[in-house]
mmCIF file of C-alpha atoms in Angstrom:
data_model
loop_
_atom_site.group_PDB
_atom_site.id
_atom_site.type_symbol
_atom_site.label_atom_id
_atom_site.label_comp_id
_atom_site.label_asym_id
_atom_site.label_seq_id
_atom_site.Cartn_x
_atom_site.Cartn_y
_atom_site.Cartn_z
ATOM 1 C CA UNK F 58 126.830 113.869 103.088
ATOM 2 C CA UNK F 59 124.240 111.235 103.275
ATOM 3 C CA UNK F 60 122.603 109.808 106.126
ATOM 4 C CA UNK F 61 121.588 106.180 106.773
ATOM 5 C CA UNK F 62 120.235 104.435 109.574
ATOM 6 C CA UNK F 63 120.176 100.646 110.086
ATOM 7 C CA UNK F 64 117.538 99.404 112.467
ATOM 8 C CA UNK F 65 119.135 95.572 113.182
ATOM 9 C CA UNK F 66 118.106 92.760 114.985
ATOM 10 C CA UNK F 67 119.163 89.726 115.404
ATOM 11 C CA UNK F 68 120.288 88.374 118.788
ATOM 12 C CA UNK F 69 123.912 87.117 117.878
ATOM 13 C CA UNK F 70 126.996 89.041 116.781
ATOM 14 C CA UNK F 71 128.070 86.006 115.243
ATOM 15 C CA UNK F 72 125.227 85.527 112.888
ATOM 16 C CA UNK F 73 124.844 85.912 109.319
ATOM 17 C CA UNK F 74 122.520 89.094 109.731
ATOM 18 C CA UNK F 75 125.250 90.625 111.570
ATOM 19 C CA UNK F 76 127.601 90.204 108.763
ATOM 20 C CA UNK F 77 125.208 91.703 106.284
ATOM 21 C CA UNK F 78 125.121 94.301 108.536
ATOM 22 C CA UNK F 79 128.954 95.125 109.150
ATOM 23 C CA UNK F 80 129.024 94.700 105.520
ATOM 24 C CA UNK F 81 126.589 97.544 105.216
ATOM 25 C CA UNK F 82 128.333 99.939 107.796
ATOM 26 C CA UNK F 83 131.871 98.814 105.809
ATOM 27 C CA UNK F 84 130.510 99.964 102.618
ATOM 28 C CA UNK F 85 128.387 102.726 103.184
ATOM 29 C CA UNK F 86 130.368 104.845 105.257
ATOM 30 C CA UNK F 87 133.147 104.316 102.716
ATOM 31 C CA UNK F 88 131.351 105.606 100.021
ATOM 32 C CA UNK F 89 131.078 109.022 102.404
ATOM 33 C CA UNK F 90 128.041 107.930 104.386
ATOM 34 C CA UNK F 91 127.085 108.828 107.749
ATOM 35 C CA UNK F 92 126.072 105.506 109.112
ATOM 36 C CA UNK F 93 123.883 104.769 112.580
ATOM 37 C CA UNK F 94 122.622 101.591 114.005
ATOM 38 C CA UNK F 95 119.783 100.760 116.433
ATOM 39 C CA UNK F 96 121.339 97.399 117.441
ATOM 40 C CA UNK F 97 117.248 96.997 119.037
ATOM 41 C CA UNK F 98 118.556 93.617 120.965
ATOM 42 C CA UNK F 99 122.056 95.526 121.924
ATOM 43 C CA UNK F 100 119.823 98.508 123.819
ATOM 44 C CA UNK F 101 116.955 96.399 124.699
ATOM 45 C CA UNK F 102 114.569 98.160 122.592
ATOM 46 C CA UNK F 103 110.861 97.864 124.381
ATOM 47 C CA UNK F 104 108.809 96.220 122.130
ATOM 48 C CA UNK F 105 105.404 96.787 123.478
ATOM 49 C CA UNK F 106 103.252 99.710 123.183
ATOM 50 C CA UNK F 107 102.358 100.833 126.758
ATOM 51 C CA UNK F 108 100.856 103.921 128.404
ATOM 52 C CA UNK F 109 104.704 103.743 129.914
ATOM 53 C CA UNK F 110 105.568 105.510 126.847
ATOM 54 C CA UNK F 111 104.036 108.327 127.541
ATOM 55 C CA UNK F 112 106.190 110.927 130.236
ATOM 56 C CA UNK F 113 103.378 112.555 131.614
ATOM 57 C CA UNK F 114 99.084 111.726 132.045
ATOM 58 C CA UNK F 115 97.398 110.357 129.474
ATOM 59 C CA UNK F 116 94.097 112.292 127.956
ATOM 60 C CA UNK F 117 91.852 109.738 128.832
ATOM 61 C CA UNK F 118 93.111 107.214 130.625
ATOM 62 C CA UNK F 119 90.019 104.563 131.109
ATOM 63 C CA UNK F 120 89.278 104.600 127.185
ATOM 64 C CA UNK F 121 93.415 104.422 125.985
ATOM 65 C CA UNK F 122 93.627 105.241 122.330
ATOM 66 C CA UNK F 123 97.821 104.544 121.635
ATOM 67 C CA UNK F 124 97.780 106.458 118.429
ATOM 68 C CA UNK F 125 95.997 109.164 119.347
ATOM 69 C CA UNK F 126 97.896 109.705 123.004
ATOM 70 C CA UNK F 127 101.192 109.089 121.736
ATOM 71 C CA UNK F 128 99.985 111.929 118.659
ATOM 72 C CA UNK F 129 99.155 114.517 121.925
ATOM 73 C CA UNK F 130 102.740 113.416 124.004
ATOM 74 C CA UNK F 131 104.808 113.756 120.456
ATOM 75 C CA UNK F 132 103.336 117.262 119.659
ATOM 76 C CA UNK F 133 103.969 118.198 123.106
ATOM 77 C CA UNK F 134 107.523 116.597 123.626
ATOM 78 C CA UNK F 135 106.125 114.045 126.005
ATOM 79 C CA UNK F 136 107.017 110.659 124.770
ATOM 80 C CA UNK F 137 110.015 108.518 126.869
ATOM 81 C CA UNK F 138 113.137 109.093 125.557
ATOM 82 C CA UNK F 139 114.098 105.784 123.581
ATOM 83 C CA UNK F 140 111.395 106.733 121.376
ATOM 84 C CA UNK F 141 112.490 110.131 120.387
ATOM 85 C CA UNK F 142 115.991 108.945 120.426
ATOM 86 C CA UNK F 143 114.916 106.641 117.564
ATOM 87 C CA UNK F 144 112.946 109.512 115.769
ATOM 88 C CA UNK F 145 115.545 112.160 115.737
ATOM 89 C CA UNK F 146 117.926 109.704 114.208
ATOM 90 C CA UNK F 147 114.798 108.908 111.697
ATOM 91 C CA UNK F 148 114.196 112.653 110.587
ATOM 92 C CA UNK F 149 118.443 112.847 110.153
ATOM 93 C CA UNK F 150 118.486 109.167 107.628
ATOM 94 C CA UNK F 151 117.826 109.993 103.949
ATOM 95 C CA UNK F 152 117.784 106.087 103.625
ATOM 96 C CA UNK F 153 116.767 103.660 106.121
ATOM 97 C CA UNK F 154 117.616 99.566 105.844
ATOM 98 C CA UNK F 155 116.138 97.221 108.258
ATOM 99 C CA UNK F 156 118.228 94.264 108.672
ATOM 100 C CA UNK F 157 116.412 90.909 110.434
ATOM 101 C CA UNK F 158 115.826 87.092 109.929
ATOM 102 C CA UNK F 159 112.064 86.445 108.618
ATOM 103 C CA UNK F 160 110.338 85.627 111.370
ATOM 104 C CA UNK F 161 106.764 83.951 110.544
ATOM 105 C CA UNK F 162 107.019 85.775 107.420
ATOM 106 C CA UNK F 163 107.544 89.085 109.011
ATOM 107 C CA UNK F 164 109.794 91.039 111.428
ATOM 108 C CA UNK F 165 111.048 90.148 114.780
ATOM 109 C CA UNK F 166 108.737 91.150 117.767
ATOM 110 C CA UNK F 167 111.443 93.675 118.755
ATOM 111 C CA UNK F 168 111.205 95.052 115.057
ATOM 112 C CA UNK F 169 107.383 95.406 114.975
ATOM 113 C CA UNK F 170 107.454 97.041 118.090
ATOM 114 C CA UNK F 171 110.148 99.669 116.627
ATOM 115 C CA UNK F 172 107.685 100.142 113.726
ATOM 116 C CA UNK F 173 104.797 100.440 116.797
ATOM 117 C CA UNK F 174 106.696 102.690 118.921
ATOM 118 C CA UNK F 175 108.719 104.961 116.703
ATOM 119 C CA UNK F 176 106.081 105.621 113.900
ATOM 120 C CA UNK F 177 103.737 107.153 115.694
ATOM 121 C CA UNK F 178 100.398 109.228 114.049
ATOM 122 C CA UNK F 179 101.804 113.278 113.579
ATOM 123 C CA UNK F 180 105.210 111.900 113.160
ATOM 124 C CA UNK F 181 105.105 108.994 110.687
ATOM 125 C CA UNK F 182 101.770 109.388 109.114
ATOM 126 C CA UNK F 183 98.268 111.076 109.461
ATOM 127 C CA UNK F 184 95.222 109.974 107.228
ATOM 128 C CA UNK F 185 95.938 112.778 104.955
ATOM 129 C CA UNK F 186 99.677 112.539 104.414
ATOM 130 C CA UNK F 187 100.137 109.112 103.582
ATOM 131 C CA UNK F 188 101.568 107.007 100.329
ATOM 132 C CA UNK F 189 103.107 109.362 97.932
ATOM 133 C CA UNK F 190 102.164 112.705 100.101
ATOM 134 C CA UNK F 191 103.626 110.406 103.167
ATOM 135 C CA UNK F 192 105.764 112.419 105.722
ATOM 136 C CA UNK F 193 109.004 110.491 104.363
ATOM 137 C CA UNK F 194 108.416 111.119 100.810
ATOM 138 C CA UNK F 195 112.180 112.523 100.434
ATOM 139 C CA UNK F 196 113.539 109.363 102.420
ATOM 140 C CA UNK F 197 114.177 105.439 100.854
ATOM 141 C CA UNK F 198 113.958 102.821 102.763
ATOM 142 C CA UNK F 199 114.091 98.955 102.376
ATOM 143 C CA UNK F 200 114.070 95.505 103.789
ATOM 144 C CA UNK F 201 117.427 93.317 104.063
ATOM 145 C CA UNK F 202 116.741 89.906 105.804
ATOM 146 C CA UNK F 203 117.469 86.293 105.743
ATOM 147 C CA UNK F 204 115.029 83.486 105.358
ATOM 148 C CA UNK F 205 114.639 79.846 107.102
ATOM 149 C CA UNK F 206 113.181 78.620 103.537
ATOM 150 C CA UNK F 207 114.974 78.002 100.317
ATOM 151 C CA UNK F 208 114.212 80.595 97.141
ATOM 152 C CA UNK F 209 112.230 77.678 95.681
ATOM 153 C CA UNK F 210 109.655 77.436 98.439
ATOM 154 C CA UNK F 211 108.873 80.976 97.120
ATOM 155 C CA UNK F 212 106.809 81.604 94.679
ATOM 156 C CA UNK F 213 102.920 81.622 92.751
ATOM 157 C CA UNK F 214 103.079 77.947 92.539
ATOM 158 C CA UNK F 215 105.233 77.145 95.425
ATOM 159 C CA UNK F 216 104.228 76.063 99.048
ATOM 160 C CA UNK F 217 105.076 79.606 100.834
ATOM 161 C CA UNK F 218 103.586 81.465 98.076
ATOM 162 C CA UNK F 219 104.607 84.650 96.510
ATOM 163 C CA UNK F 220 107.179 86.397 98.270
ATOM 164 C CA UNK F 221 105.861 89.868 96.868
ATOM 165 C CA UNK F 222 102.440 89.134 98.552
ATOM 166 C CA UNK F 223 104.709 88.270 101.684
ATOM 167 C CA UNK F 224 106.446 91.726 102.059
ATOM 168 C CA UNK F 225 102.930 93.898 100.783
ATOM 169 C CA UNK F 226 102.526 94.815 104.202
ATOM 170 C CA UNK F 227 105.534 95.881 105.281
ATOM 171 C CA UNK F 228 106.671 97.308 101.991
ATOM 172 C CA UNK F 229 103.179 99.146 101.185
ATOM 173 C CA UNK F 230 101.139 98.976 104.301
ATOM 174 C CA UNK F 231 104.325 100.307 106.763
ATOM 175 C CA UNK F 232 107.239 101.737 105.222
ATOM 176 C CA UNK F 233 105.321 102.997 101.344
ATOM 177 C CA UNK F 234 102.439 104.061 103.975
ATOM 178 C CA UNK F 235 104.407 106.663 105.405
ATOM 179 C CA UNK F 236 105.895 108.097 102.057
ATOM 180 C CA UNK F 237 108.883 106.219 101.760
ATOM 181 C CA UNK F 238 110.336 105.379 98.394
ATOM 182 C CA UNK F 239 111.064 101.781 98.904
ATOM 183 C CA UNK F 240 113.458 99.657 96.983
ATOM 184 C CA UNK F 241 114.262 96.520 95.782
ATOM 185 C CA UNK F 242 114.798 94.142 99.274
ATOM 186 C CA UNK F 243 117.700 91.988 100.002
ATOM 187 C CA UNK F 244 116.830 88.660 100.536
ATOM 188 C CA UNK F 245 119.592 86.120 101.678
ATOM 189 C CA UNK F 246 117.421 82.816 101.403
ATOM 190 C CA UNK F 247 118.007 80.164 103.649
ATOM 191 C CA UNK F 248 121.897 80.980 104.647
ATOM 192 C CA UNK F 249 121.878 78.406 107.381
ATOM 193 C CA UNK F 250 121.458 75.899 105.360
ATOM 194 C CA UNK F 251 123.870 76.464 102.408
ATOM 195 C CA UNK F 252 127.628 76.405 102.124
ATOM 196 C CA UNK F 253 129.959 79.102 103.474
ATOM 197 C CA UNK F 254 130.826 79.463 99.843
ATOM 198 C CA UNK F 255 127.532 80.323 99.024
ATOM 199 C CA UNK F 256 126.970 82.933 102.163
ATOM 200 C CA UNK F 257 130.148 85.110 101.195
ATOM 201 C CA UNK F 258 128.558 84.707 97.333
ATOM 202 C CA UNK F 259 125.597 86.304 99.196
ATOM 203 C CA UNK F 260 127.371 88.869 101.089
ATOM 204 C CA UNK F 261 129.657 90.224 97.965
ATOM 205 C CA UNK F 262 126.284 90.181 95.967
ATOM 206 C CA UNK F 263 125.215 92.454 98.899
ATOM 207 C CA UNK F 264 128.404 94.770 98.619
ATOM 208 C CA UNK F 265 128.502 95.484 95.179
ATOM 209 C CA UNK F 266 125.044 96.445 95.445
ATOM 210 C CA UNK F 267 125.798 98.536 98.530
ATOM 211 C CA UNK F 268 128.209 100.766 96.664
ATOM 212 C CA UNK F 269 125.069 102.043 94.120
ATOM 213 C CA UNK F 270 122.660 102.457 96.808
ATOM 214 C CA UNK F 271 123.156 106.503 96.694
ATOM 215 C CA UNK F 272 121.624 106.650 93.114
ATOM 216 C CA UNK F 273 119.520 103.267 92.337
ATOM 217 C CA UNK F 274 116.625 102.283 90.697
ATOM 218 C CA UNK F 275 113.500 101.597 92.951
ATOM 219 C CA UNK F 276 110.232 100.081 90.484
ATOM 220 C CA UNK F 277 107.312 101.861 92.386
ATOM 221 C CA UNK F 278 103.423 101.037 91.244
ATOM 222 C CA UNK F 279 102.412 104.384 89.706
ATOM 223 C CA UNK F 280 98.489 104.006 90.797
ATOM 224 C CA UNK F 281 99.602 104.243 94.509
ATOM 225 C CA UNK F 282 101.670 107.387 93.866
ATOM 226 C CA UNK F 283 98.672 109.024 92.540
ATOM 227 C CA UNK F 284 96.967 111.812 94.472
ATOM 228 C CA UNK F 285 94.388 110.763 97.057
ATOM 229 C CA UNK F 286 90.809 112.329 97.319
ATOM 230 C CA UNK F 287 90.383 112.746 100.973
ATOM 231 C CA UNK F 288 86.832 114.017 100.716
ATOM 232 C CA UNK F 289 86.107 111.477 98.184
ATOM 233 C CA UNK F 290 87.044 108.061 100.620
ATOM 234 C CA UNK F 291 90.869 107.927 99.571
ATOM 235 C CA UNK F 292 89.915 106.948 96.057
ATOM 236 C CA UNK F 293 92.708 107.838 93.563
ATOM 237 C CA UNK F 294 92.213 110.706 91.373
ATOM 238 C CA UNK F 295 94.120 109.269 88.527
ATOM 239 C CA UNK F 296 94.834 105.706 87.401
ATOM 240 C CA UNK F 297 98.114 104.943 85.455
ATOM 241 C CA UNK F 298 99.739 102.052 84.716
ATOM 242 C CA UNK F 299 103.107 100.099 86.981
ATOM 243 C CA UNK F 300 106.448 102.508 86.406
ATOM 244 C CA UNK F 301 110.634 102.547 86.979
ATOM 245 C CA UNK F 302 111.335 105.641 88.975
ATOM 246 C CA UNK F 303 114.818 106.654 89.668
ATOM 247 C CA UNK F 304 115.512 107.923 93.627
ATOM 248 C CA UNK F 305 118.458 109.709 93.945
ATOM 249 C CA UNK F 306 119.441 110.270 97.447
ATOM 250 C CA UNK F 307 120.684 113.876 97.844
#
C-alpha cells in the first residue's frame, strides 16, 4: 500500500485548488492509496519559525540559531507537537504533492512556513546528505498549483519569464535538496479567468494523470544526482549529461 500526503492550502473550500485537491484524494485512494491531508489553513498551521517551537530551553538563547536548536529539540524529541505531527506523517508518504495558488511566484506564507518548520536540519537535510544522498531519496514529491497569469505570460521571451527558472528553488533548492525525486508539476494556469469548460478540461487532465502517478516518469538533471565531494567544497565528482529516470513508488 502506498502512502501519500497532500500538504494544501488555499483558504476556500470552494476554490479551484480545493477541487484539484478532492480530485487527488478521489483518485488516489481509489487506485489503493493511503491518502492524508494537512489542510495548513483548516488547522491553522503556524507559519513562523519561533523559539515557541521548541518544548523545552533553548542552547543558547541570546545568540538563537533556528536550524541548529530545532536539530538539538528533534534529536531529543523536543519540538511542539504540530511539527512532529507533520513529520511522522512525512517519514509514512512515499509521495508527497503540495497543492497551492502561486503566490508572488512561490508558495503561500503558510506553505513556506511548513517547508520552515517541518524540514528541519537532522530530519530533512544535513550538509552531507543532501541532493541525490538527500534523506528522502526513496520518496517523490511535486508541486500542483494554480496561477493568476495566463501560460503565455510564461516563458524565455515572455514578461514573467521562464517558468522552470520560477520553480528552481522550490523544485531543486527545497524539495530535490532534501533527496526527493521530483516530478513533472501540475500547473493549472490562470483558472479564474477561463471558462468552467476549460477548468473541468483542467481537472480531468489532472485525473488521468493521477491514476499513473504510482509508476511515472520524472526527467531528473543527471549532474545533480552525481556524488558530492564533501572534503572537496561540494564539487561533483562526475559530470554527465541531462537524463529520463523512471521512479517507481513501491
Amino acid at each position: 500500500e502506498k502512502n501519500v500526503l497532500i500538504v494544501y492550502a488555499h483558504q476556500s473550500s470552494g476554490s479551484f485548488n480545493a477541487a484539484a485537491k478532492d480530485v487527488a484524494v478521489e483518485v488516489l485512494k481509489a487506485s489503493g492509496c493511503t491518502v492524508d491531508v494537512s489542510d495548513l489553513y483548516a488547522i491553522n498551521f503556524k507559519a513562523t519559525a519561533t523559539v515557541e517551537d521548541i518544548t523545552v530551553g533553548v542552547k543558547d538563547p541570546d545568540c538563537f540559531c533556528y536550524a541548529e536548536e530545532t536539530k538539538l529539540a528533534w534529536e531529543r524529541n523536543e519540538l511542539s507537537s504540530d511539527i512532529t505531527k507533520e513529520q511522522c506523517k512525512l517519514k509514512k508518504a512515499d509521495l508527497v504533492i503540495f497543492q497551492f495558488p502561486m503566490y508572488w511566484f512561490s508558495v503561500p506564507a503558510i506553505m513556506k512556513g511548513w517547508i520552515d518548520r517541518v524540514l528541519t536540519l537532522g530530519f530533512a537535510f544535513s550538509p552531507e546528505k543532501c541532493y541525490g544522498e538527500g534523506f528522502f531519496k526513496d520518496k517523490m514529491a511535486m508541486l500542483s498549483f494554480t496561477t493568476g497569469s495566463h501560460q503565455s505570460m510564461f516563458s524565455a521571451n515572455a514578461i514573467n519569464g521562464d517558468m522552470n527558472i520560477t520553480l528552481w528553488p522550490l523544485q531543486n533548492g527545497i524539495l530535490h535538496y532534501c533527496g526527493f525525486k521530483v516530478l513533472a508539476p501540475e500547473i493549472f494556469w490562470a483558472p479564474a479567468h477561463v471558462s468552467r469548460s476549460e477548468c473541468s478540461t483542467m481537472l480531468n487532465h489532472w485525473r488521468i494523470r493521477l491514476g499513473s502517478l504510482i509508476s511515472t516518469v520524472a526527467p531528473c538533471p543527471a549532474a545533480l544526482n552525481c556524488p558530492f565531494c564533501y572534503r572537496m567544497g561540494f564539487t561533483r565528482r562526475v559530470f554527465t549529461s541531462l537524463s529520463t529516470q523512471t521512479h517507481t513508488l513501491r
